[in-house]
Coordinates of C-alpha atoms in Angstrom, one line a residue:
M1 CA -18.1 1.1 31.0
Q2 CA -14.3 1.3 30.3
K3 CA -13.2 4.1 28.1
K4 CA -11.6 3.2 24.9
T5 CA -7.9 3.8 24.3
F6 CA -6.2 3.4 21.0
G7 CA -2.7 3.2 19.8
L8 CA -1.3 3.9 16.4
V9 CA 1.9 2.1 15.5
D10 CA 3.6 3.7 12.5
C11 CA 6.9 2.5 10.9
N12 CA 9.3 5.4 10.6
N13 CA 10.3 6.2 7.0
F14 CA 9.3 2.6 6.2
Y15 CA 11.0 2.0 2.8
V16 CA 14.2 3.7 4.0
S17 CA 14.1 1.7 7.3
C18 CA 13.7 -1.5 5.3
E19 CA 16.8 -0.7 3.2
R20 CA 18.8 0.0 6.4
V21 CA 17.9 -3.4 8.1
F22 CA 20.3 -5.3 5.8
N23 CA 22.7 -2.4 5.1
P24 CA 23.7 -0.8 8.4
S25 CA 26.2 1.5 6.5
L26 CA 23.1 3.6 5.6
L27 CA 22.5 4.5 9.2
G28 CA 23.0 8.2 9.7
R29 CA 23.4 8.8 5.9
P30 CA 20.7 10.6 3.9
V31 CA 18.7 8.0 1.9
I32 CA 15.8 8.3 -0.6
V33 CA 13.6 5.7 -2.2
L34 CA 12.1 6.3 -5.7
S35 CA 8.7 5.4 -7.1
N36 CA 8.0 3.2 -10.1
N37 CA 10.4 3.7 -13.0
D38 CA 12.6 5.8 -10.6
G39 CA 10.3 8.7 -11.2
C40 CA 9.6 10.5 -7.8
V41 CA 10.8 10.5 -4.2
V42 CA 8.4 8.3 -2.1
S43 CA 10.4 7.8 1.1
R44 CA 13.1 9.9 2.7
S45 CA 15.3 9.5 5.8
S46 CA 15.3 12.2 8.3
E47 CA 18.7 13.3 7.0
A48 CA 17.3 13.7 3.5
K49 CA 14.4 15.7 4.8
E50 CA 16.8 18.1 6.6
L51 CA 18.5 18.6 3.2
G52 CA 15.2 19.9 1.9
I53 CA 14.2 17.1 -0.5
P54 CA 10.4 17.2 -0.7
M55 CA 8.1 14.2 -0.8
G56 CA 6.9 13.4 -4.3
A57 CA 9.7 15.5 -5.9
P58 CA 10.7 14.3 -9.4
Y59 CA 14.1 12.6 -9.1
Y60 CA 15.7 14.4 -12.0
Q61 CA 15.2 17.7 -10.1
Q62 CA 17.1 16.3 -7.1
I63 CA 20.2 14.8 -8.9
G64 CA 22.4 17.8 -8.0
T65 CA 21.5 17.6 -4.3
V66 CA 22.0 13.8 -4.4
K67 CA 25.5 14.2 -5.8
E68 CA 26.5 17.1 -3.6
H69 CA 25.5 15.4 -0.3
N70 CA 26.2 11.8 -1.3
I71 CA 22.6 10.7 -0.8
A72 CA 22.0 6.9 -1.2
V73 CA 19.3 6.3 -3.8
F74 CA 17.2 3.2 -4.1
S75 CA 14.5 2.0 -6.6
S76 CA 11.3 0.7 -5.0
N77 CA 11.6 -2.9 -3.9
Y78 CA 8.0 -3.7 -3.2
Q79 CA 8.4 -7.4 -2.8
F80 CA 10.9 -6.8 -0.1
Y81 CA 8.9 -4.0 1.6
G82 CA 5.8 -6.1 1.5
D83 CA 7.5 -9.0 3.3
M84 CA 9.0 -6.7 5.9
S85 CA 5.6 -5.2 6.5
Q86 CA 4.2 -8.7 7.2
R87 CA 7.0 -9.4 9.7
V88 CA 6.2 -6.1 11.5
M89 CA 2.5 -6.9 11.6
N90 CA 3.0 -10.5 12.7
S91 CA 5.3 -9.2 15.5
L92 CA 2.6 -6.8 16.6
R93 CA 0.0 -9.6 16.7
M94 CA 2.2 -11.5 19.1
L95 CA 2.2 -8.5 21.5
V96 CA -1.4 -7.3 21.3
S97 CA -4.7 -9.1 21.0
N98 CA -6.8 -6.6 19.0
M99 CA -5.4 -4.7 16.0
E100 CA -6.3 -3.3 12.6
V101 CA -3.7 -3.2 9.8
Y102 CA -4.4 0.2 8.3
S103 CA -1.6 0.3 5.6
I104 CA 1.7 -1.2 4.7
D105 CA 3.4 0.6 7.6
E106 CA 0.6 1.5 10.0
A107 CA -1.7 -0.4 12.5
F108 CA -4.3 0.7 15.1
I109 CA -4.5 -1.3 18.3
R110 CA -6.8 -1.3 21.3
L111 CA -4.8 -0.5 24.5
D112 CA -7.7 -0.5 27.0
E113 CA -8.0 -4.3 26.5
L114 CA -4.4 -4.9 27.8
P115 CA -3.9 -6.0 31.4
S116 CA -1.3 -3.2 32.2
N117 CA -2.4 0.2 33.3
D118 CA 0.9 1.8 32.4
L119 CA 0.3 2.2 28.7
L120 CA 3.4 4.3 28.1
E121 CA 5.5 1.4 29.4
V122 CA 3.5 -1.0 27.2
A123 CA 4.1 1.2 24.1
V124 CA 7.9 1.4 24.8
H125 CA 8.0 -2.4 25.2
V126 CA 6.2 -3.0 21.9
R127 CA 8.5 -0.6 20.1
E128 CA 11.6 -2.3 21.5
K129 CA 10.3 -5.8 20.6
I130 CA 9.5 -4.8 17.0
V131 CA 13.0 -3.3 16.5
Q132 CA 14.6 -6.3 18.1
W133 CA 12.6 -8.8 15.9
T134 CA 12.5 -6.9 12.6
G135 CA 15.0 -4.0 12.8
I136 CA 12.2 -1.5 11.9
P137 CA 11.8 1.6 14.2
T138 CA 8.3 2.7 14.9
S139 CA 6.4 5.7 16.5
F140 CA 3.5 5.2 18.9
G141 CA 0.6 7.5 19.5
I142 CA -1.8 6.9 22.4
A143 CA -5.2 8.5 22.5
P144 CA -9.0 8.0 23.3
T145 CA -9.9 7.9 19.6
K146 CA -8.3 6.8 16.3
T147 CA -8.2 10.4 15.0
L148 CA -6.5 11.7 18.1
S149 CA -4.0 8.7 18.0
K150 CA -3.0 9.9 14.5
I151 CA -2.2 13.3 15.9
A152 CA -0.4 11.8 18.9
N153 CA 1.7 9.7 16.5
R154 CA 2.6 12.8 14.5
V155 CA 4.0 14.3 17.7
A156 CA 5.7 11.1 18.7
K157 CA 7.6 11.0 15.4
K158 CA 8.7 14.6 15.3
K159 CA 9.1 15.8 18.9
T160 CA 10.0 12.9 21.2
K161 CA 13.1 10.9 21.7
V162 CA 11.4 7.7 22.9
G163 CA 9.0 7.7 19.9
V164 CA 5.9 7.4 22.1
F165 CA 3.4 10.2 22.9
D166 CA 0.2 10.0 25.1
I167 CA -2.4 12.6 24.2
R168 CA -5.2 11.4 26.6
D169 CA -5.0 14.6 28.7
C170 CA -7.5 17.2 27.4
S171 CA -5.3 20.2 28.1
L172 CA -2.5 18.6 26.2
Q173 CA -4.8 18.0 23.2
E174 CA -5.7 21.7 23.1
Q175 CA -2.0 22.7 23.2
I176 CA -1.3 20.6 20.1
M177 CA -4.5 21.2 18.1
V178 CA -4.3 25.0 18.4
N179 CA -1.3 25.0 16.0
L180 CA -2.3 22.0 13.8
P181 CA -3.6 23.0 10.4
V182 CA -7.1 21.6 9.7
G183 CA -5.8 20.1 6.4
D184 CA -3.3 17.9 8.4
I185 CA -6.1 16.0 10.2
W186 CA -6.5 12.4 9.3
G187 CA -9.6 12.1 7.0
I188 CA -9.8 15.8 6.0
S189 CA -9.3 15.9 2.2
H190 CA -8.0 18.9 0.3
R191 CA -11.5 19.8 -0.8
W192 CA -12.9 19.7 2.7
G193 CA -9.9 21.5 4.0
T194 CA -10.6 24.3 1.5
K195 CA -14.3 24.3 2.5
L196 CA -13.6 24.5 6.2
R197 CA -11.1 27.4 5.8
S198 CA -13.8 29.2 3.8
L199 CA -16.0 28.8 6.9
G200 CA -13.3 30.3 9.1
I201 CA -11.9 27.0 10.5
S202 CA -8.2 26.7 9.9
T203 CA -7.0 24.7 12.9
A204 CA -7.8 21.4 14.5
L205 CA -8.9 23.1 17.7
Q206 CA -11.3 25.3 15.8
L207 CA -12.8 22.3 14.1
R208 CA -13.1 20.5 17.5
D209 CA -15.1 23.4 18.9
A210 CA -17.3 23.9 15.8
N211 CA -21.0 23.1 15.7
A212 CA -21.0 19.5 14.4
K213 CA -24.4 19.7 12.8
F214 CA -23.5 22.9 11.0
I215 CA -20.3 21.4 9.7
R216 CA -22.1 18.3 8.5
K217 CA -24.6 20.5 6.6
H218 CA -21.7 22.1 4.7
T219 CA -19.4 19.1 4.3
S220 CA -20.5 15.5 5.2
V221 CA -21.2 13.1 8.0
V222 CA -17.5 12.0 7.8
V223 CA -16.4 15.5 8.9
E224 CA -19.0 15.5 11.7
R225 CA -17.6 12.2 12.9
I226 CA -14.1 13.7 12.9
I227 CA -15.3 16.5 15.2
Y228 CA -16.6 14.0 17.7
E229 CA -13.4 12.1 17.5
L230 CA -11.4 15.3 18.2
Q231 CA -13.6 15.8 21.2
G232 CA -12.6 12.5 22.6
L233 CA -15.7 10.6 21.6
S234 CA -14.8 7.4 19.8
C235 CA -16.8 6.9 16.6
L236 CA -14.4 4.7 14.8
D237 CA -13.5 1.3 16.3
L238 CA -11.0 -1.2 14.9
E239 CA -12.1 -2.8 11.6
N240 CA -11.6 -6.3 10.6
S241 CA -9.9 -6.6 7.2
S242 CA -12.5 -7.9 4.7
P243 CA -11.7 -9.5 1.3
R244 CA -11.5 -7.0 -1.5
K245 CA -14.3 -6.8 -4.0
N246 CA -11.9 -6.1 -6.9
I247 CA -8.2 -6.6 -7.4
M248 CA -6.1 -4.5 -9.8
S249 CA -2.7 -5.2 -11.1
S250 CA -0.9 -2.7 -13.3
K251 CA 2.3 -0.8 -13.7
S252 CA 3.8 1.6 -16.2
F253 CA 6.3 0.0 -18.6
G254 CA 10.0 0.8 -18.3
R255 CA 9.9 2.1 -21.9
L256 CA 7.3 2.8 -24.5
I257 CA 6.2 -0.4 -26.3
S258 CA 4.6 -0.8 -29.7
D259 CA 4.6 -4.6 -30.3
I260 CA 1.7 -6.7 -28.9
E261 CA 4.0 -9.6 -27.8
S262 CA 5.7 -7.5 -25.2
I263 CA 2.4 -6.1 -24.0
E264 CA 1.1 -9.7 -23.7
E265 CA 4.1 -10.6 -21.6
A266 CA 3.5 -7.7 -19.2
L267 CA -0.2 -8.4 -18.9
A268 CA 0.5 -12.1 -18.2
N269 CA 2.8 -11.1 -15.3
Y270 CA 0.2 -8.7 -13.9
I271 CA -2.5 -11.4 -14.1
A272 CA -0.2 -13.9 -12.3
R273 CA 0.2 -11.5 -9.4
A274 CA -3.5 -10.6 -9.2
C275 CA -4.6 -14.2 -9.3
E276 CA -2.2 -15.1 -6.5
K277 CA -3.8 -12.3 -4.4
L278 CA -7.2 -13.6 -5.4
R279 CA -6.5 -17.1 -4.1
N280 CA -4.7 -15.8 -1.0
Q281 CA -8.0 -14.2 0.1
N282 CA -9.9 -17.4 -0.8
S283 CA -12.0 -15.7 -3.6
K284 CA -12.9 -16.2 -7.2
A285 CA -13.5 -13.6 -9.9
Q286 CA -16.7 -13.3 -11.9
G287 CA -15.2 -11.2 -14.6
I288 CA -12.2 -9.2 -15.7
Y289 CA -11.5 -5.7 -17.1
V290 CA -8.4 -5.2 -19.3
F291 CA -7.1 -1.8 -20.2
L292 CA -4.3 -0.4 -22.4
R293 CA -3.1 3.2 -22.9
T294 CA -0.4 5.4 -24.3
N295 CA 1.4 8.1 -22.2
P296 CA -1.0 11.1 -21.9
F297 CA 1.9 13.4 -21.0
Q298 CA 3.7 12.9 -24.3
K299 CA 1.5 15.3 -26.3
T300 CA 3.5 15.0 -29.5
R301 CA 2.7 11.3 -29.9
P302 CA -0.7 9.9 -31.0
Q303 CA -2.9 9.1 -28.0
Y304 CA -5.0 6.0 -27.5
T305 CA -6.8 4.6 -24.4
N306 CA -9.3 1.7 -24.3
G307 CA -10.6 -1.1 -22.1
A308 CA -12.9 -4.0 -22.2
T309 CA -14.8 -6.3 -19.8
I310 CA -15.8 -9.9 -20.0
S311 CA -17.9 -11.9 -17.5
F312 CA -17.3 -15.6 -16.8
E313 CA -20.1 -18.0 -16.9
L314 CA -18.7 -19.4 -13.6
P315 CA -16.3 -17.7 -11.2
T316 CA -12.7 -18.8 -11.3
S317 CA -9.3 -18.3 -9.7
D318 CA -7.4 -20.3 -12.3
T319 CA -4.6 -18.2 -13.7
R320 CA -4.5 -20.1 -17.0
R321 CA -8.2 -19.4 -17.7
I322 CA -8.0 -15.8 -16.8
M323 CA -4.8 -15.3 -18.9
H324 CA -6.6 -16.9 -21.9
E325 CA -9.6 -14.6 -21.7
A326 CA -7.5 -11.5 -20.9
K327 CA -5.3 -12.0 -24.0
K328 CA -8.4 -12.2 -26.2
L329 CA -9.5 -8.9 -24.8
L330 CA -6.0 -7.4 -25.3
R331 CA -5.9 -8.5 -29.0
M332 CA -9.3 -6.8 -29.4
L333 CA -8.0 -3.6 -27.8
Y334 CA -4.6 -3.4 -29.5
R335 CA -4.1 -0.9 -32.3
R336 CA -0.9 -0.7 -34.4
G337 CA 1.0 2.6 -34.7
Y338 CA 0.9 3.6 -31.1
H339 CA 3.6 3.6 -28.4
Y340 CA 2.0 2.1 -25.3
H341 CA 2.8 3.3 -21.7
K342 CA 0.7 1.0 -19.5
C343 CA -1.7 -1.9 -19.4
G344 CA -3.4 -3.7 -16.6
I345 CA -6.2 -6.0 -15.4
I346 CA -8.9 -5.7 -12.8
L347 CA -10.5 -8.9 -11.4
L348 CA -14.1 -8.0 -10.9
D349 CA -17.0 -8.9 -8.6
L350 CA -15.0 -11.2 -6.3
I351 CA -16.9 -13.8 -4.2
P352 CA -15.8 -16.4 -1.6
K353 CA -14.6 -19.5 -3.4
N354 CA -17.2 -21.7 -1.7
H355 CA -20.2 -19.5 -2.6
I356 CA -20.6 -20.6 -6.2
Q357 CA -23.9 -21.5 -7.8
N358 CA -23.6 -24.3 -10.3
H359 CA -24.3 -23.8 -14.0
L360 CA -26.4 -26.1 -16.0
L361 CA -24.1 -26.2 -19.1
V362 CA -20.7 -25.3 -17.7
K363 CA -18.4 -27.3 -15.4
P364 CA -16.9 -25.4 -12.5
D365 CA -13.2 -25.5 -11.8
S366 CA -12.2 -29.0 -10.8
S367 CA -10.4 -29.8 -7.5
D368 CA -7.4 -30.8 -9.6
Q369 CA -7.3 -27.2 -11.1
D370 CA -7.6 -25.7 -7.6
N371 CA -4.9 -28.0 -6.2
L372 CA -2.5 -27.1 -9.0
M373 CA -2.9 -23.4 -8.3
K374 CA -2.3 -24.1 -4.6
V375 CA 0.9 -26.0 -5.3
L376 CA 2.2 -23.2 -7.5
D377 CA 1.4 -20.6 -4.9
N378 CA 3.1 -22.7 -2.2
V379 CA 6.3 -23.3 -4.3
N380 CA 6.6 -19.5 -5.0
K381 CA 5.9 -18.6 -1.4
V382 CA 8.5 -21.1 0.1
I383 CA 11.3 -20.9 -2.5
G384 CA 10.8 -17.4 -3.9
S385 CA 8.5 -15.4 -6.0
E386 CA 8.3 -16.5 -9.7
T387 CA 10.3 -19.7 -9.0
V388 CA 7.6 -21.3 -11.1
F389 CA 5.9 -19.1 -13.7
Y390 CA 4.0 -19.4 -17.0
L391 CA 5.8 -19.3 -20.3
S392 CA 3.6 -16.5 -21.5
Q393 CA 5.1 -14.3 -18.8
G394 CA 8.4 -14.4 -20.7
T395 CA 12.0 -14.5 -19.6
K396 CA 13.6 -11.2 -20.8
N397 CA 10.9 -8.8 -19.7
N398 CA 12.3 -5.8 -21.5
W399 CA 9.1 -4.0 -20.7
K400 CA 9.7 -4.0 -17.0
M401 CA 9.8 -0.7 -15.2
R402 CA 13.2 0.9 -14.6
S403 CA 14.7 0.0 -11.2
E404 CA 18.4 0.7 -11.7
N405 CA 19.1 1.1 -8.0
R406 CA 17.0 -1.7 -6.6
S407 CA 18.5 -3.5 -3.6
P408 CA 18.4 -7.3 -3.3
R409 CA 15.1 -8.9 -2.2
Y410 CA 16.8 -10.2 0.9
T411 CA 13.8 -12.0 2.4
T412 CA 12.0 -13.4 -0.6
Q413 CA 14.6 -14.6 -3.1
W414 CA 17.1 -17.4 -2.3
T415 CA 19.5 -16.1 -5.0
E416 CA 19.5 -12.7 -3.3
L417 CA 20.2 -13.7 0.3
P418 CA 22.9 -11.6 2.0
H419 CA 26.3 -13.2 2.0
I420 CA 28.6 -13.2 5.0
S421 CA 32.3 -13.8 4.5

């Protein structure tokens, strides 16, 4: 039986790399990308890391460093980043036959199923093609298990020039794991890391050599599985992406809101995005949950948080129907006199669109309704997001989150295409 070999492909400083694709002047310059409402640092170039800017640091604390070192600052541009992620993953699919998209900037692949025996050469080739086709640099970790490939990728990113590291050699594994803190292992939570250290296990090598059954007794079967993975025994194979059971859409407002009309606009926009994702995975929702809340960190203001659920008699993916029901819930939840910070919707109990049991008294969504939704989705996909939108989504959107430094959505909006003169 052929031994499994995994590769982990990870985009380097992904959000920053996306910004650099269409703005080469950023190459070599320290760059940071901020979270929603320009709150915290969520991506840093290597130059910004060397200046000591920590991940997750509040932006207002870094303004002095930003000015002193002329750091380029960008607001999150999730529509652009999501499209660039799709381009990277589609490129990877053209190069390998078996892969698992793990996150927006990571994918596991099976290397033992490739015809070439020189996996280092394969990895370098894949990296070069992805850069050529998308402009995004990646790091590549090669190992006999997914957990070890994560460790290999970490080394590839920090300690190699070619961006590829092969950790299949057992003695090499030991050299790396002896200095790797146990809390830095993929799958080890903060709570489990604390528990393992209390048991005298502080490094990856100590965890690898620990008694798996004893560790399972004091933690969980997940940690036991990690031990076997560190030993080179593959317990985790590639997973096929399955449709989500629930879909959530929510963001904090750019400013505090007290009027229900603005909150309704925001909620309508969140619903439109959630329903598009729902139809994209060929599902329908059996219910919705709507929530509304003030800012819990502003202790001097009155606080209010509430949510409500409604179940549909028949599952639906019709944005209009879901908006109608969600607004009824919102009006029930809304209370005057509060300054609201956030609202959102969760589409509940999703099922495949073809697995619907008929109702004696209620007509299901007609084919005309489904076709209309399909046309709207296609128009927005081809011409640009929100080319066609519902009037209830509004036009001014004064509630939108702050994004004072957002770059153009180069690949998804016709009006924001780069101009060459």
